[in-house]
Amino acid sequence: MIASVAFRNFKALRSAQLVLAPFNLIIGPNGSGKTSLIQALLRLRSLARLPLREPVPEGERLPEAAEISFRFNPPHDGLEAVLACVDEASCDLLQLTPLPRGEGVDDWPGLRTRLLTLRSYVLDHLAITSTGAGRSNGNKLASHGGNLAAVLAVRRELAPGYYTALCEELTELFPEFSDLVLLPELGSFGLRLRDGGDIVPADNLSQGTLYTLALLAIAHDPTPPAIVCIEELDRGLHPRLLRGVRDVLYRLSYPSDYGHDRAPVQVIATTHSPLMLDLFRDHPEEVVIADKVGRAATFARLADRADLADLLTEGASLGDLWYSGILGGVPEEP
Amino acid sequence: MSSPASRPLRLALLGESMVDEAALSILVEAVLGAPFVRVQPNLRARGWPSVLQILPAIARHLHFNTNADGLIVLVDADDTEIHTAAHEAPGYFHPRCRMCQLRSSFRRATKTLPPAHGRTHMLRAIGLAVPAAEAWYLCGLDESVGEAAWLAAREEGRTPYTRRELKARVYGTERPNLPQAVAFATAAARRHAVDLRRLEYDFPGFACLADDLRNWGKVNG
């Protein structure tokens, strides 16, 4: 979907580029631009709803102004989208530039349609278990997951096959439960214990269970978005569940590997867990290290590290290598 | 405590993943020629070097806190030294061979432990999958995969196949999910369980494991 992003003077990303893969796990210290990347994508989605700005001649661009450029994979690799900003935080203008090569130069409507499906999640267990407003719309999971009960109800009604698959995967990941139980009268849900059959209501479920259920709702969406961003992918999860969660997201990014006939979903996930990183030893091309020196943040692909294979041969795990600091992506110390 | 000869062995398995442990369980039963009882089935290590780091504590825990007769460990060699016949010489220890490292670690961890649960010591068996357990699953199906081929290529400075390639060949994808991987691995293990000779011949790292298991009878006999 999105092939690359280039930042200029956007928050801590003073001069940073990032080539995006189908699946991207972003690691790095706090304030190193992980969330800024996702914010830039959300800004692109927001501005894609509005009329395009006329291209600004090169000579009229302010050299110090923030700017974020996006390039895309085929069939839209002939277009570049540029967010022009009036200051570091306010990027309110989207302009489109045809590139010398590539397809889709005239298909902004097609690209725009895909961009508008982008979803970003910072899941919140309190929102998921609340019974307040905003729970009626169950078409797409909200950013904090607050309408999960409604999403599950709609899924069961309109896409029962996907709902069944979701339930099956949930009970594989949490074998202590036998079933997902919707409680429409309460606008909520629960999980039935395999031992005894009691239903554990949502507000008594663990945070990790709720987050995993939300991730499964994203993964078992019959019309998934083109891009999914998930912050703190490992949050609330036992280390042994991380593999299962990674697998859920891999299925989004590489559907043909799992026999699914649909377009891949580009996944951008952040984590601070060395244990999650350990799962990517065989796929360093999927790992992005965000680094920060002073106020300036940069991105680098782990696979671009020339001595990575040699470092791994020394016997340390990838997570330990990261924690040690030799891969970068760790907090600065005084 | 009853003699192991009169009841199923009580064994703990320690691997790098649920997938490997599922296959290992089938292979161990095939070597022993009898079912065994799994002790503490939730044991798990987080890959190398976690296995080496955690092994002494696990051995101690199993010895004092369980009635396990033995511990079986399976690790991937990755790109490290292969365990060869030369390493079997008395007193030999190769510092980059994971088999030598694990044997040494287990020996140091258990040699001074007092008897517990009616046994003087716990048995151990260690397997080394070269370069990864997926190679075992391909044994008999892909003639290019085997320890000899791996060793020959490495001596020429080549890597004949990567872990990713092995995964793709076994599972049809480089990114198998757990149910997929367990299904393929256990099917391969059942295939080998019918006749283990090919796996032992092509993968001495498995033959070491099988020898350890067969020698248990001699130890206890």
PDB file of C-alpha atoms in Angstrom, chain B residues 4-213:
ATOM      1  CA  PRO B   4      10.623 -47.066  35.947  1.00  0.00           C
ATOM      2  CA  ALA B   5      10.693 -50.538  34.422  1.00  0.00           C
ATOM      3  CA  SER B   6       7.288 -51.317  35.909  1.00  0.00           C
ATOM      4  CA  ARG B   7       5.435 -48.172  34.848  1.00  0.00           C
ATOM      5  CA  PRO B   8       5.513 -45.537  32.122  1.00  0.00           C
ATOM      6  CA  LEU B   9       8.432 -43.165  32.368  1.00  0.00           C
ATOM      7  CA  ARG B  10       7.668 -39.705  33.698  1.00  0.00           C
ATOM      8  CA  LEU B  11       9.433 -37.253  31.440  1.00  0.00           C
ATOM      9  CA  ALA B  12       9.735 -33.520  31.037  1.00  0.00           C
ATOM     10  CA  LEU B  13      10.348 -32.048  27.581  1.00  0.00           C
ATOM     11  CA  LEU B  14      12.070 -28.735  27.021  1.00  0.00           C
ATOM     12  CA  GLY B  15      12.121 -27.183  23.586  1.00  0.00           C
ATOM     13  CA  GLU B  16      12.186 -23.801  21.924  1.00  0.00           C
ATOM     14  CA  SER B  17       8.554 -23.864  20.848  1.00  0.00           C
ATOM     15  CA  MET B  18       5.274 -25.663  21.248  1.00  0.00           C
ATOM     16  CA  VAL B  19       5.727 -26.959  17.701  1.00  0.00           C
ATOM     17  CA  ASP B  20       9.027 -28.697  18.370  1.00  0.00           C
ATOM     18  CA  GLU B  21       7.757 -30.141  21.635  1.00  0.00           C
ATOM     19  CA  ALA B  22       4.701 -31.646  19.919  1.00  0.00           C
ATOM     20  CA  ALA B  23       6.916 -33.424  17.397  1.00  0.00           C
ATOM     21  CA  LEU B  24       9.514 -34.346  20.004  1.00  0.00           C
ATOM     22  CA  SER B  25       6.893 -36.071  22.139  1.00  0.00           C
ATOM     23  CA  ILE B  26       5.995 -38.389  19.250  1.00  0.00           C
ATOM     24  CA  LEU B  27       9.624 -39.134  18.404  1.00  0.00           C
ATOM     25  CA  VAL B  28      10.528 -39.886  22.026  1.00  0.00           C
ATOM     26  CA  GLU B  29       7.655 -42.321  22.341  1.00  0.00           C
ATOM     27  CA  ALA B  30       8.771 -44.006  19.132  1.00  0.00           C
ATOM     28  CA  VAL B  31      12.341 -44.410  20.384  1.00  0.00           C
ATOM     29  CA  LEU B  32      11.254 -45.684  23.775  1.00  0.00           C
ATOM     30  CA  GLY B  33       8.722 -47.994  22.197  1.00  0.00           C
ATOM     31  CA  ALA B  34       6.245 -47.165  24.909  1.00  0.00           C
ATOM     32  CA  PRO B  35       4.097 -44.243  25.969  1.00  0.00           C
ATOM     33  CA  PHE B  36       5.375 -41.950  28.683  1.00  0.00           C
ATOM     34  CA  VAL B  37       3.773 -39.533  31.096  1.00  0.00           C
ATOM     35  CA  ARG B  38       4.579 -35.903  30.488  1.00  0.00           C
ATOM     36  CA  VAL B  39       5.684 -34.069  33.609  1.00  0.00           C
ATOM     37  CA  GLN B  40       5.151 -30.319  33.781  1.00  0.00           C
ATOM     38  CA  PRO B  41       3.926 -30.014  30.184  1.00  0.00           C
ATOM     39  CA  ASN B  42       4.098 -26.220  30.349  1.00  0.00           C
ATOM     40  CA  LEU B  43       7.896 -26.119  30.394  1.00  0.00           C
ATOM     41  CA  ARG B  44       9.266 -23.906  27.655  1.00  0.00           C
ATOM     42  CA  ALA B  45      12.449 -21.986  26.824  1.00  0.00           C
ATOM     43  CA  ARG B  46      12.613 -18.835  24.743  1.00  0.00           C
ATOM     44  CA  GLY B  47      15.083 -20.099  22.178  1.00  0.00           C
ATOM     45  CA  TRP B  48      18.835 -19.978  22.470  1.00  0.00           C
ATOM     46  CA  PRO B  49      20.533 -18.809  24.729  1.00  0.00           C
ATOM     47  CA  SER B  50      17.513 -18.990  27.024  1.00  0.00           C
ATOM     48  CA  VAL B  51      17.628 -22.803  26.991  1.00  0.00           C
ATOM     49  CA  LEU B  52      21.195 -22.854  28.230  1.00  0.00           C
ATOM     50  CA  GLN B  53      20.549 -20.176  30.832  1.00  0.00           C
ATOM     51  CA  ILE B  54      17.444 -21.815  32.250  1.00  0.00           C
ATOM     52  CA  LEU B  55      18.544 -25.463  32.094  1.00  0.00           C
ATOM     53  CA  PRO B  56      20.275 -25.634  35.512  1.00  0.00           C
ATOM     54  CA  ALA B  57      17.231 -24.174  37.268  1.00  0.00           C
ATOM     55  CA  ILE B  58      14.870 -26.492  35.415  1.00  0.00           C
ATOM     56  CA  ALA B  59      16.992 -29.543  36.235  1.00  0.00           C
ATOM     57  CA  ARG B  60      17.072 -28.594  39.886  1.00  0.00           C
ATOM     58  CA  HIS B  61      13.342 -27.886  39.971  1.00  0.00           C
ATOM     59  CA  LEU B  62      12.440 -31.185  38.307  1.00  0.00           C
ATOM     60  CA  HIS B  63      14.780 -33.124  40.582  1.00  0.00           C
ATOM     61  CA  PHE B  64      13.438 -31.761  43.862  1.00  0.00           C
ATOM     62  CA  ASN B  65       9.889 -30.677  43.081  1.00  0.00           C
ATOM     63  CA  THR B  66       8.636 -33.369  40.718  1.00  0.00           C
ATOM     64  CA  ASN B  67       8.892 -37.104  40.317  1.00  0.00           C
ATOM     65  CA  ALA B  68      10.235 -36.842  36.775  1.00  0.00           C
ATOM     66  CA  ASP B  69      12.471 -39.712  35.720  1.00  0.00           C
ATOM     67  CA  GLY B  70      14.146 -37.680  33.034  1.00  0.00           C
ATOM     68  CA  LEU B  71      14.453 -34.454  31.099  1.00  0.00           C
ATOM     69  CA  ILE B  72      14.587 -34.314  27.312  1.00  0.00           C
ATOM     70  CA  VAL B  73      15.914 -31.192  25.632  1.00  0.00           C
ATOM     71  CA  LEU B  74      15.758 -30.276  21.974  1.00  0.00           C
ATOM     72  CA  VAL B  75      17.442 -27.188  20.546  1.00  0.00           C
ATOM     73  CA  ASP B  76      18.186 -25.850  17.097  1.00  0.00           C
ATOM     74  CA  ALA B  77      21.850 -25.592  16.109  1.00  0.00           C
ATOM     75  CA  ASP B  78      21.181 -22.512  13.953  1.00  0.00           C
ATOM     76  CA  ASP B  79      24.586 -21.542  12.553  1.00  0.00           C
ATOM     77  CA  THR B  80      26.660 -22.968  15.397  1.00  0.00           C
ATOM     78  CA  GLU B  81      29.058 -25.877  15.507  1.00  0.00           C
ATOM     79  CA  ILE B  82      27.602 -29.271  14.666  1.00  0.00           C
ATOM     80  CA  HIS B  83      28.022 -32.011  17.246  1.00  0.00           C
ATOM     81  CA  THR B  84      30.220 -34.631  15.574  1.00  0.00           C
ATOM     82  CA  ALA B  85      31.571 -38.016  16.604  1.00  0.00           C
ATOM     83  CA  ALA B  86      34.786 -36.319  17.738  1.00  0.00           C
ATOM     84  CA  HIS B  87      32.805 -34.475  20.405  1.00  0.00           C
ATOM     85  CA  GLU B  88      31.818 -37.804  21.938  1.00  0.00           C
ATOM     86  CA  ALA B  89      35.377 -38.527  23.058  1.00  0.00           C
ATOM     87  CA  PRO B  90      35.676 -38.730  26.844  1.00  0.00           C
ATOM     88  CA  GLY B  91      36.349 -35.330  28.358  1.00  0.00           C
ATOM     89  CA  TYR B  92      35.862 -33.494  25.065  1.00  0.00           C
ATOM     90  CA  PHE B  93      33.978 -30.232  25.155  1.00  0.00           C
ATOM     91  CA  HIS B  94      33.451 -27.897  22.222  1.00  0.00           C
ATOM     92  CA  PRO B  95      32.591 -24.423  23.505  1.00  0.00           C
ATOM     93  CA  ARG B  96      30.525 -23.539  20.423  1.00  0.00           C
ATOM     94  CA  CYS B  97      28.631 -26.817  20.218  1.00  0.00           C
ATOM     95  CA  ARG B  98      25.218 -26.478  21.808  1.00  0.00           C
ATOM     96  CA  MET B  99      25.036 -30.218  22.530  1.00  0.00           C
ATOM     97  CA  CYS B 100      28.337 -30.076  24.429  1.00  0.00           C
ATOM     98  CA  GLN B 101      27.216 -26.935  26.245  1.00  0.00           C
ATOM     99  CA  LEU B 102      23.882 -28.418  27.321  1.00  0.00           C
ATOM    100  CA  ARG B 103      25.396 -31.721  28.430  1.00  0.00           C
ATOM    101  CA  SER B 104      28.001 -29.895  30.453  1.00  0.00           C
ATOM    102  CA  SER B 105      25.453 -27.563  31.991  1.00  0.00           C
ATOM    103  CA  PHE B 106      23.152 -30.439  33.001  1.00  0.00           C
ATOM    104  CA  ARG B 107      26.068 -32.372  34.447  1.00  0.00           C
ATOM    105  CA  ARG B 108      27.248 -29.419  36.536  1.00  0.00           C
ATOM    106  CA  ALA B 109      23.741 -28.638  37.715  1.00  0.00           C
ATOM    107  CA  THR B 110      22.917 -32.150  38.874  1.00  0.00           C
ATOM    108  CA  LYS B 111      26.130 -33.837  39.931  1.00  0.00           C
ATOM    109  CA  THR B 112      25.985 -32.705  43.560  1.00  0.00           C
ATOM    110  CA  LEU B 113      22.237 -32.946  44.089  1.00  0.00           C
ATOM    111  CA  PRO B 114      21.227 -35.357  46.846  1.00  0.00           C
ATOM    112  CA  PRO B 115      18.701 -38.107  46.071  1.00  0.00           C
ATOM    113  CA  ALA B 116      15.074 -37.030  45.925  1.00  0.00           C
ATOM    114  CA  HIS B 117      11.741 -38.678  45.185  1.00  0.00           C
ATOM    115  CA  GLY B 118      13.304 -42.127  45.408  1.00  0.00           C
ATOM    116  CA  ARG B 119      15.857 -41.600  42.671  1.00  0.00           C
ATOM    117  CA  THR B 120      19.544 -40.749  42.895  1.00  0.00           C
ATOM    118  CA  HIS B 121      19.565 -38.674  39.765  1.00  0.00           C
ATOM    119  CA  MET B 122      17.441 -37.654  36.856  1.00  0.00           C
ATOM    120  CA  LEU B 123      18.099 -39.009  33.385  1.00  0.00           C
ATOM    121  CA  ARG B 124      18.684 -36.675  30.475  1.00  0.00           C
ATOM    122  CA  ALA B 125      18.539 -36.833  26.705  1.00  0.00           C
ATOM    123  CA  ILE B 126      19.521 -34.024  24.377  1.00  0.00           C
ATOM    124  CA  GLY B 127      18.867 -33.564  20.687  1.00  0.00           C
ATOM    125  CA  LEU B 128      20.386 -31.007  18.335  1.00  0.00           C
ATOM    126  CA  ALA B 129      18.410 -30.142  15.199  1.00  0.00           C
ATOM    127  CA  VAL B 130      20.704 -28.967  12.408  1.00  0.00           C
ATOM    128  CA  PRO B 131      20.090 -26.196  11.620  1.00  0.00           C
ATOM    129  CA  ALA B 132      16.491 -26.293  12.871  1.00  0.00           C
ATOM    130  CA  ALA B 133      13.797 -28.828  13.640  1.00  0.00           C
ATOM    131  CA  GLU B 134      12.171 -28.139  10.271  1.00  0.00           C
ATOM    132  CA  ALA B 135      15.061 -30.048   8.669  1.00  0.00           C
ATOM    133  CA  TRP B 136      13.974 -33.155  10.566  1.00  0.00           C
ATOM    134  CA  TYR B 137      10.468 -32.727   9.217  1.00  0.00           C
ATOM    135  CA  LEU B 138      11.828 -32.694   5.662  1.00  0.00           C
ATOM    136  CA  CYS B 139      13.969 -35.807   6.174  1.00  0.00           C
ATOM    137  CA  GLY B 140      13.030 -38.427   3.612  1.00  0.00           C
ATOM    138  CA  LEU B 141      11.131 -35.891   1.519  1.00  0.00           C
ATOM    139  CA  ASP B 142      13.895 -33.547   0.429  1.00  0.00           C
ATOM    140  CA  GLU B 143      17.185 -35.213  -0.460  1.00  0.00           C
ATOM    141  CA  SER B 144      19.084 -31.937  -0.262  1.00  0.00           C
ATOM    142  CA  VAL B 145      18.373 -31.582   3.450  1.00  0.00           C
ATOM    143  CA  GLY B 146      20.543 -33.373   6.000  1.00  0.00           C
ATOM    144  CA  GLU B 147      23.367 -32.785   8.427  1.00  0.00           C
ATOM    145  CA  ALA B 148      26.007 -34.056   6.005  1.00  0.00           C
ATOM    146  CA  ALA B 149      24.825 -31.691   3.295  1.00  0.00           C
ATOM    147  CA  TRP B 150      24.712 -28.833   5.781  1.00  0.00           C
ATOM    148  CA  LEU B 151      28.198 -29.591   7.078  1.00  0.00           C
ATOM    149  CA  ALA B 152      29.702 -29.978   3.596  1.00  0.00           C
ATOM    150  CA  ALA B 153      28.258 -26.687   2.450  1.00  0.00           C
ATOM    151  CA  ARG B 154      29.370 -24.876   5.578  1.00  0.00           C
ATOM    152  CA  GLU B 155      32.916 -26.145   5.088  1.00  0.00           C
ATOM    153  CA  GLU B 156      32.792 -24.534   1.658  1.00  0.00           C
ATOM    154  CA  GLY B 157      31.581 -21.293   3.213  1.00  0.00           C
ATOM    155  CA  ARG B 158      28.037 -21.725   1.879  1.00  0.00           C
ATOM    156  CA  THR B 159      24.686 -21.875   3.591  1.00  0.00           C
ATOM    157  CA  PRO B 160      22.759 -24.550   1.677  1.00  0.00           C
ATOM    158  CA  TYR B 161      19.411 -23.416   3.014  1.00  0.00           C
ATOM    159  CA  THR B 162      18.252 -20.894   5.547  1.00  0.00           C
ATOM    160  CA  ARG B 163      15.801 -21.346   8.385  1.00  0.00           C
ATOM    161  CA  ARG B 164      13.324 -19.301   6.381  1.00  0.00           C
ATOM    162  CA  GLU B 165      13.711 -21.569   3.371  1.00  0.00           C
ATOM    163  CA  LEU B 166      13.239 -24.630   5.526  1.00  0.00           C
ATOM    164  CA  LYS B 167      10.038 -23.150   6.931  1.00  0.00           C
ATOM    165  CA  ALA B 168       8.758 -22.390   3.454  1.00  0.00           C
ATOM    166  CA  ARG B 169       9.530 -25.935   2.302  1.00  0.00           C
ATOM    167  CA  VAL B 170       7.869 -27.557   5.314  1.00  0.00           C
ATOM    168  CA  TYR B 171       4.871 -25.338   5.885  1.00  0.00           C
ATOM    169  CA  GLY B 172       4.367 -23.721   2.485  1.00  0.00           C
ATOM    170  CA  THR B 173       4.959 -20.312   4.048  1.00  0.00           C
ATOM    171  CA  GLU B 174       7.796 -18.604   5.892  1.00  0.00           C
ATOM    172  CA  ARG B 175       5.284 -17.462   8.483  1.00  0.00           C
ATOM    173  CA  PRO B 176       3.295 -20.486   9.636  1.00  0.00           C
ATOM    174  CA  ASN B 177       0.833 -19.959  12.429  1.00  0.00           C
ATOM    175  CA  LEU B 178       0.972 -22.257  15.429  1.00  0.00           C
ATOM    176  CA  PRO B 179      -1.856 -24.643  14.459  1.00  0.00           C
ATOM    177  CA  GLN B 180      -0.417 -24.975  10.948  1.00  0.00           C
ATOM    178  CA  ALA B 181       3.069 -25.604  12.243  1.00  0.00           C
ATOM    179  CA  VAL B 182       1.992 -28.115  14.887  1.00  0.00           C
ATOM    180  CA  ALA B 183      -0.053 -30.035  12.315  1.00  0.00           C
ATOM    181  CA  PHE B 184       2.853 -30.294   9.876  1.00  0.00           C
ATOM    182  CA  ALA B 185       5.446 -31.091  12.530  1.00  0.00           C
ATOM    183  CA  THR B 186       3.413 -33.813  14.199  1.00  0.00           C
ATOM    184  CA  ALA B 187       2.544 -35.371  10.841  1.00  0.00           C
ATOM    185  CA  ALA B 188       6.253 -35.514  10.017  1.00  0.00           C
ATOM    186  CA  ALA B 189       7.070 -36.968  13.420  1.00  0.00           C
ATOM    187  CA  ARG B 190       4.436 -39.686  12.969  1.00  0.00           C
ATOM    188  CA  ARG B 191       5.935 -40.500   9.583  1.00  0.00           C
ATOM    189  CA  HIS B 192       9.372 -40.907  11.171  1.00  0.00           C
ATOM    190  CA  ALA B 193       7.975 -42.834  14.122  1.00  0.00           C
ATOM    191  CA  VAL B 194       7.167 -45.744  11.809  1.00  0.00           C
ATOM    192  CA  ASP B 195      10.864 -46.186  11.046  1.00  0.00           C
ATOM    193  CA  LEU B 196      13.405 -43.938  12.736  1.00  0.00           C
ATOM    194  CA  ARG B 197      16.468 -45.228  10.908  1.00  0.00           C
ATOM    195  CA  ARG B 198      16.511 -42.610   8.151  1.00  0.00           C
ATOM    196  CA  LEU B 199      16.148 -39.735  10.602  1.00  0.00           C
ATOM    197  CA  GLU B 200      18.928 -41.153  12.763  1.00  0.00           C
ATOM    198  CA  TYR B 201      21.200 -41.656   9.764  1.00  0.00           C
ATOM    199  CA  ASP B 202      20.633 -38.268   8.161  1.00  0.00           C
ATOM    200  CA  PHE B 203      20.571 -36.347  11.423  1.00  0.00           C
ATOM    201  CA  PRO B 204      23.157 -37.469  13.984  1.00  0.00           C
ATOM    202  CA  GLY B 205      21.794 -34.732  16.251  1.00  0.00           C
ATOM    203  CA  PHE B 206      18.647 -36.859  16.484  1.00  0.00           C
ATOM    204  CA  ALA B 207      20.668 -40.068  16.770  1.00  0.00           C
ATOM    205  CA  CYS B 208      22.349 -38.634  19.887  1.00  0.00           C
ATOM    206  CA  LEU B 209      18.924 -38.072  21.403  1.00  0.00           C
ATOM    207  CA  ALA B 210      17.819 -41.581  20.479  1.00  0.00           C
ATOM    208  CA  ASP B 211      21.052 -43.073  21.900  1.00  0.00           C
ATOM    209  CA  ASP B 212      20.517 -41.214  25.156  1.00  0.00           C
ATOM    210  CA  LEU B 213      16.991 -42.586  25.421  1.00  0.00           C
TER     211      LEU B 213
END
